[in-house]
Amino acid sequence: QVSPVESGGGSVQAGGSLTLSCSITGYTFCMGWFRQAPGKEREGVAMIDNKGNTNYDTSVKGRFTISKDNATKAVHLHMANLQPEDTAMYYCGALVGGGNWVCEIGCRGGNCYANFALGTQYNRWGQGTQVTVSS
């Protein structure tokens, strides 16, 4: 089993920007970015699938952009106008497998679902990369 590898985290001041990257070998149906702040549950941030469909959490719409390099299969998350509440460990999740649906990014009870109704969870996870935003 191959796991995603994240890069690009760091520390910035409020209003700054960062771009995270995630690489994985092999086929994935969709890949997403998730984050977890200390004492909080993991939450979905953004997703892109192999057809280019995207999905964003409302808290990041208009500020974050997810994209995929089809040549390298790397997924990038460009984060602009970062705020202190964006501080968290950011994880790349991937789904190997899938169906005729668009992946979701909801997390419940410690699990993050690509399709909650089917019980399909993201099944490949990276080690995470820290993003810290100071005011």
mmCIF file of C-alpha atoms in Angstrom, residues 8 11 21 27 32 35 49 52 67 72 76 92 102 106 112 120 131:
data_model
loop_
_atom_site.group_PDB
_atom_site.id
_atom_site.type_symbol
_atom_site.label_atom_id
_atom_site.label_comp_id
_atom_site.label_asym_id
_atom_site.label_seq_id
_atom_site.Cartn_x
_atom_site.Cartn_y
_atom_site.Cartn_z
ATOM 1 C CA GLY A 8 4.802 22.710 1.657
ATOM 2 C CA SER A 11 4.567 29.438 9.218
ATOM 3 C CA SER A 21 1.506 19.545 -2.378
ATOM 4 C CA TYR A 27 -4.428 5.229 -9.321
ATOM 5 C CA GLY A 32 -8.478 15.606 -0.640
ATOM 6 C CA ARG A 35 -6.882 19.446 8.653
ATOM 7 C CA ASP A 49 -11.229 13.854 -8.384
ATOM 8 C CA GLY A 52 -11.502 17.518 -12.223
ATOM 9 C CA SER A 67 -5.617 21.639 -8.419
ATOM 10 C CA THR A 72 2.635 13.943 -12.201
ATOM 11 C CA HIS A 76 -1.778 21.122 -4.844
ATOM 12 C CA CYS A 92 -3.644 14.506 2.305
ATOM 13 C CA VAL A 102 -18.395 12.997 -6.642
ATOM 14 C CA GLY A 106 -17.169 15.205 5.501
ATOM 15 C CA CYS A 112 -13.460 11.048 6.766
ATOM 16 C CA THR A 120 -16.709 4.781 1.791
ATOM 17 C CA VAL A 131 0.528 25.078 8.835
#
